[in-house]
Amino acid sequence: MNTHHLSEEALQQAAMEQPEAGSVREAHLEGCSSCRAAVAEYRAIFGALKTMEKPVFDFDVAQLVLEQLPQPQPAVRRFPWPAVLTGAAAVMGFAVPLLVLGRFLSSLFSGIPAMMLALIGVTAAGILLFLCRETVLNYREKMRLLNFY
Amino acid sequence: MNHSVEQKFTDQQLVERALGGHQPAAAQIVRQTEGLVAQIVFKMIPLADDRKDIVQDVYLKAFRHLAGFRFNAKLSTWIGRITYNTCLHYLEKKRLVFLPERPADGDQEDDGLDLLLQSQQPLHQNPIEQQLSGRERTAILGNAIRKLSPPVYQTLITLYHQEELSYAEIAEITSLPEGTVKNYLFRARNQLKKNLLSIYNREAL
């Protein structure tokens, strides 16, 4: 009596694949009625699944969707007011404090060489630009995902 | 509209025509993919009333983003992925768990068992295939599939064995690694067989 049987995975494979003549699996199946029965059960299930009735919507999907689709229209180039206003607000956000606190700032940096000040300014501006770019890219990606899903 | 005279276009031709505002091409995309969309939606969305809104949402998203489709996968797989994600998003929003679909008629499950109990012999004496036919088979298998847990198994089994998608395509739709899809499918088949056998064993008692 054969005490070693095919694994569940091998049984499933045997049920899904064409028999390979001369393979160890086929040789085992030839001599083992228990595994042959298990393969037959899987084959029956897979066959039944394939011919099982498929679900269908009880409405005309194409008609439902096509009614909602916008008609293609020529692209209209609009003036980018939101971007301009945001830019203006950002400039004001820097300019106003600079005007108000200008004399305090000049006394604050009076002892520092011009070269050093320029270096600090360029570095700070670079970091700021980099952070702005990252924020915009993150925002765009999140909006894309929100619109998509 | 006559569906039978629809020409056979490639995905690329269909997409280009649909993007150009050609409505029959858009309709053909819907008809070619609605079977797959139905399989996913019916398996994942328990409330029948919500399915219409979800299907509409799926296709509107697909058409809104059609210009961004890069043909890295089949168009049907891409729409399948949108469907899967839309269903997941819906379940998250409604704070619902991805639960098995309940039969519309409360007695349907018992009916399925009754149908089985009508046959005379247990599984080991009488192959499943001989006992299951037509509507009975759909009812019995449907009940056995609904019992699969976790519920993602139901979708995987359907996509692989009914829609005959490859492991790679299922991985693309569900965003699961291909190895995980294989593993889940192995467990799902095993569980499905046990579910069916338990029904037949009850019958044999």
Coordinates of C-alpha atoms in Angstrom, one line a residue:
Chain A
M1 CA 0.0 0.0 0.0
N2 CA 1.3 3.5 -0.9
T3 CA 1.6 5.6 2.3
H4 CA 3.1 8.7 0.6
H5 CA 0.6 10.8 -1.3
L6 CA 0.9 13.9 -3.5
S7 CA 0.8 17.2 -1.7
E8 CA -2.3 19.3 -2.0
E9 CA -0.4 21.7 -4.3
A10 CA 0.6 18.9 -6.6
L11 CA -2.9 17.6 -6.7
Q12 CA -4.2 21.0 -7.8
Q13 CA -1.4 21.3 -10.4
A14 CA -2.3 17.8 -11.7
A15 CA -6.0 18.9 -12.0
M16 CA -5.1 22.1 -13.9
E17 CA -2.4 20.9 -16.2
Q18 CA -2.3 18.4 -19.0
P19 CA -0.8 15.0 -17.9
E20 CA 2.9 14.8 -18.5
A21 CA 3.7 11.3 -19.7
G22 CA 6.6 9.8 -17.7
S23 CA 6.6 12.4 -14.9
V24 CA 7.0 11.3 -11.3
R25 CA 3.5 12.8 -10.5
E26 CA 1.8 10.9 -13.3
A27 CA 3.6 7.7 -12.3
H28 CA 2.3 8.2 -8.7
L29 CA -1.2 8.9 -9.9
E30 CA -1.3 5.7 -12.0
G31 CA -0.7 3.6 -8.9
C32 CA -2.6 5.6 -6.3
S33 CA -6.4 5.6 -6.5
S34 CA -6.7 8.0 -3.5
C35 CA -4.7 10.7 -5.3
R36 CA -6.5 10.1 -8.6
A37 CA -9.8 10.6 -6.8
A38 CA -8.5 13.8 -5.2
V39 CA -7.4 15.1 -8.6
A40 CA -10.8 14.1 -10.1
E41 CA -12.5 16.1 -7.4
Y42 CA -10.4 19.2 -8.2
R43 CA -11.0 18.7 -11.9
A44 CA -14.7 18.6 -11.3
I45 CA -14.6 21.8 -9.2
F46 CA -12.5 23.7 -11.8
G47 CA -14.7 22.5 -14.6
A48 CA -17.9 23.5 -12.7
L49 CA -16.3 26.9 -12.0
K50 CA -15.6 27.5 -15.6
T51 CA -19.1 26.8 -16.7
M52 CA -20.8 28.6 -13.8
E53 CA -23.2 31.4 -14.7
K54 CA -21.5 34.7 -14.6
P55 CA -23.0 37.7 -12.9
V56 CA -24.5 40.4 -15.1
F57 CA -25.8 43.9 -14.3
D58 CA -29.5 44.4 -14.7
F59 CA -28.9 47.7 -16.5
D60 CA -27.2 48.8 -19.7
V61 CA -23.7 49.8 -18.5
A62 CA -22.7 51.3 -21.9
Q63 CA -25.7 53.5 -22.0
L64 CA -25.4 54.6 -18.4
V65 CA -21.7 55.5 -18.9
L66 CA -21.9 57.2 -22.3
E67 CA -24.7 59.5 -21.1
Q68 CA -22.2 60.8 -18.5
L69 CA -19.2 61.2 -20.7
P70 CA -18.4 64.9 -21.5
Q71 CA -18.3 65.7 -25.2
P72 CA -14.8 66.5 -26.4
Q73 CA -14.3 70.3 -26.5
P74 CA -11.5 72.5 -27.8
A75 CA -9.0 73.4 -25.1
V76 CA -9.5 76.9 -23.7
R77 CA -6.4 78.6 -22.4
R78 CA -7.4 80.6 -19.3
F79 CA -5.4 83.1 -17.5
P80 CA -3.8 81.4 -14.4
W81 CA -5.4 83.7 -11.8
P82 CA -5.0 81.3 -8.9
A83 CA -1.2 80.9 -9.5
V84 CA -0.8 84.7 -9.9
L85 CA -2.7 85.5 -6.7
T86 CA -0.8 82.8 -4.8
G87 CA 2.5 84.2 -6.1
A88 CA 1.5 87.8 -5.2
A89 CA 0.5 86.7 -1.6
A90 CA 3.8 85.0 -1.2
V91 CA 5.7 88.1 -2.3
M92 CA 3.7 90.3 0.0
G93 CA 4.3 87.8 2.8
F94 CA 8.1 88.4 2.4
A95 CA 8.0 92.1 1.5
V96 CA 5.8 93.4 4.3
P97 CA 7.8 92.0 7.2
L98 CA 11.0 93.1 5.4
L99 CA 9.7 96.7 5.1
V100 CA 8.5 96.8 8.7
L101 CA 11.5 95.1 10.3
G102 CA 14.1 96.3 7.7
R103 CA 16.1 98.6 10.1
F104 CA 16.2 95.9 12.8
L105 CA 17.4 93.4 10.4
S106 CA 20.2 95.7 9.0
S107 CA 21.5 96.3 12.6
L108 CA 21.3 92.5 13.2
F109 CA 23.5 91.7 10.2
S110 CA 25.8 94.7 10.5
G111 CA 28.8 92.9 11.9
I112 CA 28.7 90.0 9.3
P113 CA 30.8 90.2 6.1
A114 CA 28.9 90.7 2.9
M115 CA 30.3 87.5 1.4
M116 CA 29.0 85.4 4.4
L117 CA 25.6 87.1 4.2
A118 CA 25.4 86.3 0.5
L119 CA 26.3 82.7 1.2
I120 CA 23.6 82.4 3.9
G121 CA 21.1 84.1 1.7
V122 CA 21.8 81.8 -1.3
T123 CA 21.7 78.7 0.9
A124 CA 18.4 79.7 2.5
A125 CA 16.9 80.5 -0.8
G126 CA 18.0 77.1 -2.3
I127 CA 16.5 75.2 0.7
L128 CA 13.3 77.2 0.4
L129 CA 13.0 76.5 -3.4
F130 CA 13.7 72.8 -2.8
L131 CA 11.0 72.6 -0.1
C132 CA 8.5 74.5 -2.3
R133 CA 9.2 72.1 -5.2
E134 CA 8.7 69.0 -3.0
T135 CA 5.5 70.4 -1.6
V136 CA 4.1 71.1 -5.0
L137 CA 5.1 67.7 -6.3
N138 CA 3.5 66.0 -3.3
Y139 CA 0.3 68.0 -3.7
R140 CA 0.1 67.1 -7.4
E141 CA 0.6 63.4 -6.7
K142 CA -2.0 63.3 -3.9
M143 CA -4.5 65.1 -6.1
R144 CA -3.9 62.6 -8.9
L145 CA -4.5 59.7 -6.5
L146 CA -7.6 61.4 -5.0
N147 CA -9.0 62.0 -8.5
F148 CA -8.2 58.5 -9.6
Y149 CA -9.5 56.3 -6.8
Chain B
M1 CA -27.2 49.9 -31.4
N2 CA -26.2 46.7 -33.0
H3 CA -23.5 44.9 -30.8
S4 CA -23.1 42.0 -33.1
V5 CA -21.5 44.0 -35.9
E6 CA -18.8 45.6 -33.7
Q7 CA -15.5 45.4 -35.4
K8 CA -12.5 43.8 -33.7
F9 CA -10.1 46.6 -32.8
T10 CA -6.9 46.4 -30.8
D11 CA -6.8 48.2 -27.4
Q12 CA -4.7 51.0 -28.9
Q13 CA -7.2 51.6 -31.7
L14 CA -10.1 51.6 -29.3
V15 CA -8.4 54.0 -27.0
E16 CA -7.4 56.4 -29.8
R17 CA -10.9 56.4 -31.2
A18 CA -12.5 56.8 -27.8
L19 CA -10.2 59.7 -27.0
G20 CA -11.2 61.3 -30.3
G21 CA -14.8 61.4 -29.1
H22 CA -15.9 58.3 -31.1
Q23 CA -18.8 57.0 -29.0
P24 CA -19.1 53.5 -30.5
A25 CA -15.5 52.9 -29.5
A26 CA -16.2 54.0 -26.0
A27 CA -19.2 51.7 -25.9
Q28 CA -17.1 48.8 -27.2
I29 CA -14.6 49.4 -24.4
V30 CA -17.5 49.2 -21.9
R31 CA -19.0 46.0 -23.4
Q32 CA -15.6 44.3 -23.7
T33 CA -14.8 44.9 -20.0
E34 CA -18.1 44.9 -18.2
G35 CA -18.0 41.1 -17.6
L36 CA -14.8 41.4 -15.6
V37 CA -16.1 44.5 -13.9
A38 CA -19.2 42.7 -12.9
Q39 CA -17.3 39.7 -11.5
I40 CA -15.2 42.1 -9.2
V41 CA -18.1 44.3 -8.2
F42 CA -20.5 41.4 -7.4
K43 CA -17.8 39.7 -5.3
M44 CA -16.7 42.8 -3.4
I45 CA -19.9 44.9 -3.0
P46 CA -22.5 43.3 -0.7
L47 CA -25.2 46.0 -1.3
A48 CA -26.8 45.5 -4.7
D49 CA -28.1 49.1 -4.6
D50 CA -24.6 50.5 -4.6
R51 CA -23.3 48.5 -7.5
K52 CA -24.7 50.8 -10.2
D53 CA -23.0 53.9 -8.7
I54 CA -19.7 52.0 -8.4
V55 CA -19.8 50.8 -12.0
Q56 CA -20.6 54.3 -13.2
D57 CA -17.7 55.6 -11.1
V58 CA -15.3 53.0 -12.5
Y59 CA -16.0 53.9 -16.1
L60 CA -16.0 57.6 -15.6
K61 CA -12.6 57.3 -13.9
A62 CA -11.3 55.1 -16.7
F63 CA -12.5 57.5 -19.4
R64 CA -11.2 60.5 -17.5
H65 CA -7.7 58.9 -17.3
L66 CA -7.8 57.1 -20.6
A67 CA -5.2 59.5 -22.1
G68 CA -2.8 58.4 -19.4
F69 CA -3.2 54.7 -20.2
R70 CA 0.3 53.6 -21.4
F71 CA -0.6 50.1 -22.8
N72 CA 1.8 48.4 -20.3
A73 CA -1.1 46.0 -19.6
K74 CA -4.3 45.0 -21.3
L75 CA -7.0 47.6 -21.3
S76 CA -9.3 45.1 -19.5
T77 CA -6.7 44.5 -16.8
W78 CA -6.3 48.3 -16.3
I79 CA -10.1 48.8 -15.9
G80 CA -10.1 45.7 -13.6
R81 CA -7.6 47.4 -11.4
I82 CA -9.6 50.6 -11.3
T83 CA -12.7 48.5 -10.4
Y84 CA -10.8 46.7 -7.6
N85 CA -9.5 49.9 -6.1
T86 CA -12.8 51.7 -6.5
C87 CA -14.5 48.9 -4.6
L88 CA -11.8 48.9 -1.9
H89 CA -12.2 52.7 -1.6
Y90 CA -16.0 52.3 -1.3
L91 CA -15.6 49.7 1.4
E92 CA -13.2 51.9 3.3
K93 CA -15.4 55.0 3.0
K94 CA -18.5 53.0 4.2
R95 CA -16.4 51.4 6.9
L96 CA -17.5 48.0 5.6
V97 CA -15.5 44.9 5.8
F98 CA -14.9 43.0 2.5
L99 CA -17.6 40.5 3.5
P100 CA -19.1 37.6 1.5
E101 CA -22.2 38.5 -0.5
R102 CA -25.4 37.4 1.1
P103 CA -27.9 35.6 -1.1
A104 CA -30.7 38.0 -2.2
D105 CA -33.2 35.5 -1.0
G106 CA -32.6 34.4 2.6
D107 CA -33.6 30.8 1.8
Q108 CA -31.3 30.5 -1.1
E109 CA -28.5 28.9 0.9
D110 CA -30.8 26.3 2.3
D111 CA -32.2 25.7 -1.2
G112 CA -28.7 24.9 -2.3
L113 CA -28.2 22.4 0.4
D114 CA -31.6 20.9 -0.3
L115 CA -30.6 20.4 -3.9
L116 CA -27.6 18.6 -2.7
L117 CA -29.5 16.5 -0.2
Q118 CA -31.8 15.4 -3.0
S119 CA -28.9 13.4 -4.6
Q120 CA -28.4 10.0 -3.2
Q121 CA -24.6 9.3 -2.9
P122 CA -21.7 11.0 -1.1
L123 CA -18.8 12.6 -3.0
H124 CA -16.5 9.6 -2.9
Q125 CA -19.0 7.4 -4.6
N126 CA -20.5 10.0 -7.0
P127 CA -18.2 12.6 -8.6
I128 CA -19.2 16.3 -8.0
E129 CA -19.4 16.9 -11.8
Q130 CA -22.1 14.3 -12.2
Q131 CA -24.2 15.7 -9.4
L132 CA -23.9 19.4 -10.3
S133 CA -25.7 20.7 -13.4
G134 CA -26.8 24.1 -14.6
R135 CA -28.6 26.2 -12.0
E136 CA -28.0 23.7 -9.1
R137 CA -24.3 23.9 -9.8
T138 CA -24.3 27.7 -9.8
A139 CA -26.3 27.8 -6.5
I140 CA -24.1 25.2 -4.8
L141 CA -20.8 26.6 -6.0
G142 CA -22.0 30.1 -5.3
N143 CA -22.7 29.2 -1.7
A144 CA -19.3 27.5 -1.4
I145 CA -17.5 30.5 -2.9
R146 CA -19.3 32.9 -0.6
K147 CA -18.0 30.9 2.4
L148 CA -14.4 31.5 1.4
S149 CA -12.5 33.5 3.9
P150 CA -10.7 36.0 3.8
P151 CA -13.1 37.4 1.2
V152 CA -10.3 38.3 -1.2
Y153 CA -10.2 34.5 -2.0
Q154 CA -13.6 34.8 -3.6
T155 CA -12.4 37.4 -6.0
L156 CA -9.2 35.5 -6.8
I157 CA -11.0 32.3 -7.5
T158 CA -13.4 34.0 -9.8
L159 CA -10.8 35.9 -11.7
Y160 CA -8.6 32.8 -12.2
H161 CA -11.1 30.1 -12.8
Q162 CA -14.1 31.9 -14.3
E163 CA -12.4 34.9 -16.1
E164 CA -9.4 32.7 -16.9
L165 CA -6.9 35.5 -16.1
S166 CA -3.2 34.7 -15.5
Y167 CA -1.5 35.1 -12.1
A168 CA 0.3 38.1 -13.5
E169 CA -3.0 39.8 -14.6
I170 CA -4.6 39.1 -11.2
A171 CA -1.5 40.5 -9.5
E172 CA -1.9 43.6 -11.7
I173 CA -5.5 44.1 -10.8
T174 CA -5.2 43.5 -7.0
S175 CA -1.7 45.0 -6.6
L176 CA -0.7 41.8 -4.7
P177 CA 2.7 40.2 -5.5
E178 CA 2.3 37.4 -8.0
G179 CA 3.7 34.9 -5.4
T180 CA 1.0 36.0 -2.9
V181 CA -1.7 35.5 -5.6
K182 CA -0.5 32.0 -6.2
N183 CA -0.4 31.2 -2.5
Y184 CA -3.9 32.7 -1.9
L185 CA -5.3 30.8 -4.8
F186 CA -3.8 27.5 -3.6
R187 CA -5.4 28.1 -0.2
A188 CA -8.7 29.2 -1.7
R189 CA -9.0 26.1 -3.9
N190 CA -8.2 23.9 -0.9
Q191 CA -10.9 25.7 1.2
L192 CA -13.4 25.6 -1.7
K193 CA -12.9 21.8 -1.9
K194 CA -13.4 21.4 1.8
N195 CA -16.5 23.6 1.7
L196 CA -18.0 21.5 -1.0
L197 CA -17.0 18.2 0.7
S198 CA -18.6 19.4 4.0
I199 CA -21.8 20.0 2.2
Y200 CA -21.6 16.5 0.6
N201 CA -20.7 14.9 4.0
R202 CA -23.8 16.5 5.6
E203 CA -25.7 15.0 2.8
A204 CA -24.2 11.5 3.4
L205 CA -25.1 11.5 7.1

